[in-house]
Amino acid sequence: MRRCLLHLAVLALCLAAAPAAAQQPAEPDGYRMEDYRAPTPATLQGATVVDAAAVERLIRSGPVVLIDVLPQPPRPDKLPPGTLWRPPERRDIPGSVWLANTGYGALSAEMEAYFRDALAALTLGDRARPLVFYCDAECWMSWNAAKRAVAEGYTAVHWFPGGVKDWTAGGRPTLPNAPLPVK
């Protein structure tokens, strides 16, 4: 009887996990090109998938580069000329660099150079320096940016799919941030 109950409990756990697993898409071969706010894969080849606790450990263990890739909201088209517009505040994990707009599937040559040059500067040319990419939960942009860093030859790439939402869910602090300017 006890063994039967154990088997039933295991079966119930498997069935409960099946819908969640079915909702997670497979890792695509290329970059995600649209519908960026959607469930993400559980993996990223060449990178380590981390949660908020792992990000905390990376921060405590030594130099790590935290990179937010959330797009910067554009100025609304219908604002009258001369109207002062302030984009909404972005709050990030303390110490993060905001490389806005670098998580799209296709980047212009200018944005590719911005991303590549920023990574080189932030890591001081050390392709083994740990990098943590994030944005918001269920956002393919951090997945794309981490994949792009792996393609650039960075070997300690971490992808934090939970992003700011998971970071703050544990009561962790955030600070206002501004995007690193494109030169």
mmCIF file of C-alpha atoms in Angstrom:
data_model
loop_
_atom_site.group_PDB
_atom_site.id
_atom_site.type_symbol
_atom_site.label_atom_id
_atom_site.label_comp_id
_atom_site.label_asym_id
_atom_site.label_seq_id
_atom_site.Cartn_x
_atom_site.Cartn_y
_atom_site.Cartn_z
ATOM 1 C CA MET A 1 0.000 0.000 0.000
ATOM 2 C CA ARG A 2 2.780 2.409 0.947
ATOM 3 C CA ARG A 3 4.615 1.683 -2.295
ATOM 4 C CA CYS A 4 1.411 2.232 -4.277
ATOM 5 C CA LEU A 5 0.875 5.614 -2.599
ATOM 6 C CA LEU A 6 4.465 6.585 -3.404
ATOM 7 C CA HIS A 7 3.958 5.669 -7.074
ATOM 8 C CA LEU A 8 0.729 7.668 -7.169
ATOM 9 C CA ALA A 9 2.467 10.681 -5.622
ATOM 10 C CA VAL A 10 5.281 10.501 -8.191
ATOM 11 C CA LEU A 11 2.752 10.154 -11.010
ATOM 12 C CA ALA A 12 0.799 13.163 -9.722
ATOM 13 C CA LEU A 13 3.979 15.260 -9.597
ATOM 14 C CA CYS A 14 4.887 14.252 -13.149
ATOM 15 C CA LEU A 15 1.429 15.096 -14.431
ATOM 16 C CA ALA A 16 1.453 18.435 -12.627
ATOM 17 C CA ALA A 17 4.814 19.320 -14.166
ATOM 18 C CA ALA A 18 3.830 18.190 -17.677
ATOM 19 C CA PRO A 19 1.729 21.270 -18.587
ATOM 20 C CA ALA A 20 4.500 23.622 -17.470
ATOM 21 C CA ALA A 21 7.081 21.711 -19.468
ATOM 22 C CA ALA A 22 4.786 21.630 -22.481
ATOM 23 C CA GLN A 23 4.481 25.448 -22.357
ATOM 24 C CA GLN A 24 8.245 25.998 -22.485
ATOM 25 C CA PRO A 25 9.355 26.213 -26.100
ATOM 26 C CA ALA A 26 12.352 24.368 -27.447
ATOM 27 C CA GLU A 27 15.552 26.313 -27.904
ATOM 28 C CA PRO A 28 15.583 27.660 -31.488
ATOM 29 C CA ASP A 29 18.624 27.423 -33.761
ATOM 30 C CA GLY A 30 18.783 31.170 -34.338
ATOM 31 C CA TYR A 31 17.608 34.259 -32.518
ATOM 32 C CA ARG A 32 13.993 34.934 -31.587
ATOM 33 C CA MET A 33 12.813 37.543 -34.099
ATOM 34 C CA GLU A 34 9.343 38.497 -32.782
ATOM 35 C CA ASP A 35 6.907 38.008 -29.914
ATOM 36 C CA TYR A 36 9.647 38.727 -27.394
ATOM 37 C CA ARG A 37 7.247 38.686 -24.423
ATOM 38 C CA ALA A 38 6.460 34.980 -24.342
ATOM 39 C CA PRO A 39 7.532 31.852 -22.489
ATOM 40 C CA THR A 40 11.237 31.150 -23.000
ATOM 41 C CA PRO A 41 13.165 27.891 -23.223
ATOM 42 C CA ALA A 42 14.657 26.330 -20.113
ATOM 43 C CA THR A 43 18.107 26.218 -21.712
ATOM 44 C CA LEU A 44 20.586 28.252 -23.723
ATOM 45 C CA GLN A 45 23.369 26.286 -25.351
ATOM 46 C CA GLY A 46 26.781 27.631 -24.333
ATOM 47 C CA ALA A 47 25.392 29.517 -21.330
ATOM 48 C CA THR A 48 24.419 28.702 -17.769
ATOM 49 C CA VAL A 49 20.813 29.357 -16.775
ATOM 50 C CA VAL A 50 20.648 30.957 -13.318
ATOM 51 C CA ASP A 51 18.035 32.025 -10.802
ATOM 52 C CA ALA A 52 18.112 35.006 -8.411
ATOM 53 C CA ALA A 53 19.992 33.099 -5.704
ATOM 54 C CA ALA A 54 22.689 32.100 -8.203
ATOM 55 C CA VAL A 55 22.996 35.724 -9.353
ATOM 56 C CA GLU A 56 23.519 36.757 -5.716
ATOM 57 C CA ARG A 57 26.259 34.135 -5.372
ATOM 58 C CA LEU A 58 27.947 35.365 -8.557
ATOM 59 C CA ILE A 59 27.876 38.947 -7.269
ATOM 60 C CA ARG A 60 29.404 37.893 -3.932
ATOM 61 C CA SER A 61 32.055 35.668 -5.527
ATOM 62 C CA GLY A 62 33.865 38.346 -7.467
ATOM 63 C CA PRO A 63 33.803 40.440 -10.569
ATOM 64 C CA VAL A 64 30.670 39.827 -12.602
ATOM 65 C CA VAL A 65 29.065 42.024 -15.237
ATOM 66 C CA LEU A 66 25.278 42.342 -14.880
ATOM 67 C CA ILE A 67 23.610 43.391 -18.139
ATOM 68 C CA ASP A 68 19.994 44.465 -18.588
ATOM 69 C CA VAL A 69 18.927 44.442 -22.250
ATOM 70 C CA LEU A 70 15.352 45.707 -21.924
ATOM 71 C CA PRO A 71 14.524 48.154 -24.741
ATOM 72 C CA GLN A 72 14.366 51.824 -23.924
ATOM 73 C CA PRO A 73 10.841 53.114 -24.543
ATOM 74 C CA PRO A 74 10.744 55.482 -27.530
ATOM 75 C CA ARG A 75 9.351 58.988 -27.308
ATOM 76 C CA PRO A 76 5.644 58.817 -28.222
ATOM 77 C CA ASP A 77 5.052 59.896 -31.849
ATOM 78 C CA LYS A 78 2.028 62.048 -31.052
ATOM 79 C CA LEU A 79 3.688 64.370 -28.540
ATOM 80 C CA PRO A 80 3.652 67.970 -29.762
ATOM 81 C CA PRO A 81 7.100 69.363 -30.664
ATOM 82 C CA GLY A 82 8.870 70.907 -27.697
ATOM 83 C CA THR A 83 6.951 68.787 -25.183
ATOM 84 C CA LEU A 84 9.186 67.542 -22.403
ATOM 85 C CA TRP A 85 9.068 63.758 -22.224
ATOM 86 C CA ARG A 86 10.704 61.608 -19.610
ATOM 87 C CA PRO A 87 10.856 57.877 -20.227
ATOM 88 C CA PRO A 88 9.550 55.666 -17.433
ATOM 89 C CA GLU A 89 12.057 54.852 -14.726
ATOM 90 C CA ARG A 90 13.919 51.561 -15.122
ATOM 91 C CA ARG A 91 15.007 49.859 -11.922
ATOM 92 C CA ASP A 92 17.765 47.282 -12.135
ATOM 93 C CA ILE A 93 19.815 44.938 -10.034
ATOM 94 C CA PRO A 94 22.391 47.190 -8.326
ATOM 95 C CA GLY A 95 25.601 47.433 -10.324
ATOM 96 C CA SER A 96 23.948 46.578 -13.635
ATOM 97 C CA VAL A 97 24.730 48.131 -16.974
ATOM 98 C CA TRP A 98 21.707 48.769 -19.189
ATOM 99 C CA LEU A 99 22.523 47.926 -22.810
ATOM 100 C CA ALA A 100 19.116 48.959 -24.093
ATOM 101 C CA ASN A 101 17.789 47.529 -27.333
ATOM 102 C CA THR A 102 20.488 44.853 -27.717
ATOM 103 C CA GLY A 103 18.153 41.908 -27.218
ATOM 104 C CA TYR A 104 16.301 42.056 -30.511
ATOM 105 C CA GLY A 105 16.778 39.120 -32.868
ATOM 106 C CA ALA A 106 18.251 41.296 -35.585
ATOM 107 C CA LEU A 107 20.450 44.262 -34.754
ATOM 108 C CA SER A 108 21.602 47.068 -37.039
ATOM 109 C CA ALA A 109 25.337 47.247 -37.717
ATOM 110 C CA GLU A 110 25.494 50.190 -35.292
ATOM 111 C CA MET A 111 23.781 48.225 -32.502
ATOM 112 C CA GLU A 112 25.945 45.141 -33.156
ATOM 113 C CA ALA A 113 29.050 47.323 -32.752
ATOM 114 C CA TYR A 114 27.586 48.966 -29.631
ATOM 115 C CA PHE A 115 26.937 45.543 -28.077
ATOM 116 C CA ARG A 116 30.332 44.100 -29.052
ATOM 117 C CA ASP A 117 32.274 47.212 -27.948
ATOM 118 C CA ALA A 118 30.358 47.492 -24.667
ATOM 119 C CA LEU A 119 31.073 43.837 -23.790
ATOM 120 C CA ALA A 120 34.763 44.295 -24.580
ATOM 121 C CA ALA A 121 34.932 47.409 -22.383
ATOM 122 C CA LEU A 122 32.880 45.944 -19.518
ATOM 123 C CA THR A 123 34.977 42.764 -19.382
ATOM 124 C CA LEU A 124 38.273 44.601 -19.972
ATOM 125 C CA GLY A 125 38.748 42.237 -22.910
ATOM 126 C CA ASP A 126 38.495 39.145 -20.709
ATOM 127 C CA ARG A 127 36.135 36.778 -22.531
ATOM 128 C CA ALA A 128 36.122 34.521 -19.448
ATOM 129 C CA ARG A 129 34.724 37.255 -17.167
ATOM 130 C CA PRO A 130 31.271 36.198 -15.922
ATOM 131 C CA LEU A 131 28.377 37.951 -17.666
ATOM 132 C CA VAL A 132 24.745 37.818 -16.494
ATOM 133 C CA PHE A 133 22.078 38.815 -19.033
ATOM 134 C CA TYR A 134 18.531 39.631 -17.974
ATOM 135 C CA CYS A 135 15.512 41.854 -18.608
ATOM 136 C CA ASP A 136 11.998 40.939 -17.483
ATOM 137 C CA ALA A 137 10.479 37.523 -16.886
ATOM 138 C CA GLU A 138 9.319 35.710 -20.015
ATOM 139 C CA CYS A 139 11.389 37.967 -22.251
ATOM 140 C CA TRP A 140 13.345 36.548 -25.159
ATOM 141 C CA MET A 141 15.559 39.623 -25.367
ATOM 142 C CA SER A 142 17.893 38.478 -22.599
ATOM 143 C CA TRP A 143 18.012 35.028 -24.233
ATOM 144 C CA ASN A 144 18.982 36.624 -27.571
ATOM 145 C CA ALA A 145 21.640 38.846 -25.985
ATOM 146 C CA ALA A 146 23.182 35.968 -24.021
ATOM 147 C CA LYS A 147 23.211 33.843 -27.186
ATOM 148 C CA ARG A 148 24.892 36.717 -29.032
ATOM 149 C CA ALA A 149 27.583 36.937 -26.305
ATOM 150 C CA VAL A 150 28.226 33.188 -26.625
ATOM 151 C CA ALA A 151 28.573 33.664 -30.408
ATOM 152 C CA GLU A 152 31.106 36.451 -29.723
ATOM 153 C CA GLY A 153 33.264 33.939 -27.836
ATOM 154 C CA TYR A 154 32.416 34.764 -24.216
ATOM 155 C CA THR A 155 32.793 31.623 -22.136
ATOM 156 C CA ALA A 156 31.159 32.503 -18.789
ATOM 157 C CA VAL A 157 27.747 33.623 -20.005
ATOM 158 C CA HIS A 158 24.849 33.350 -17.565
ATOM 159 C CA TRP A 159 21.231 33.854 -18.547
ATOM 160 C CA PHE A 160 18.813 34.976 -15.827
ATOM 161 C CA PRO A 161 15.370 34.389 -17.384
ATOM 162 C CA GLY A 162 13.476 35.529 -14.276
ATOM 163 C CA GLY A 163 14.949 39.013 -14.587
ATOM 164 C CA VAL A 164 13.948 41.913 -12.393
ATOM 165 C CA LYS A 165 10.632 40.285 -11.479
ATOM 166 C CA ASP A 166 12.302 37.263 -9.864
ATOM 167 C CA TRP A 167 15.036 39.422 -8.350
ATOM 168 C CA THR A 168 12.545 41.622 -6.512
ATOM 169 C CA ALA A 169 10.237 38.727 -5.573
ATOM 170 C CA GLY A 170 12.823 37.734 -2.980
ATOM 171 C CA GLY A 171 12.857 41.229 -1.477
ATOM 172 C CA ARG A 172 16.131 42.112 -3.188
ATOM 173 C CA PRO A 173 16.830 45.791 -3.898
ATOM 174 C CA THR A 174 16.848 47.604 -7.223
ATOM 175 C CA LEU A 175 18.201 50.983 -8.240
ATOM 176 C CA PRO A 176 17.182 53.420 -10.981
ATOM 177 C CA ASN A 177 19.300 53.017 -14.095
ATOM 178 C CA ALA A 178 19.844 54.746 -17.426
ATOM 179 C CA PRO A 179 20.992 53.116 -20.655
ATOM 180 C CA LEU A 180 24.652 53.169 -21.594
ATOM 181 C CA PRO A 181 24.748 55.729 -24.431
ATOM 182 C CA VAL A 182 25.298 54.550 -27.993
ATOM 183 C CA LYS A 183 28.384 56.350 -29.324
#
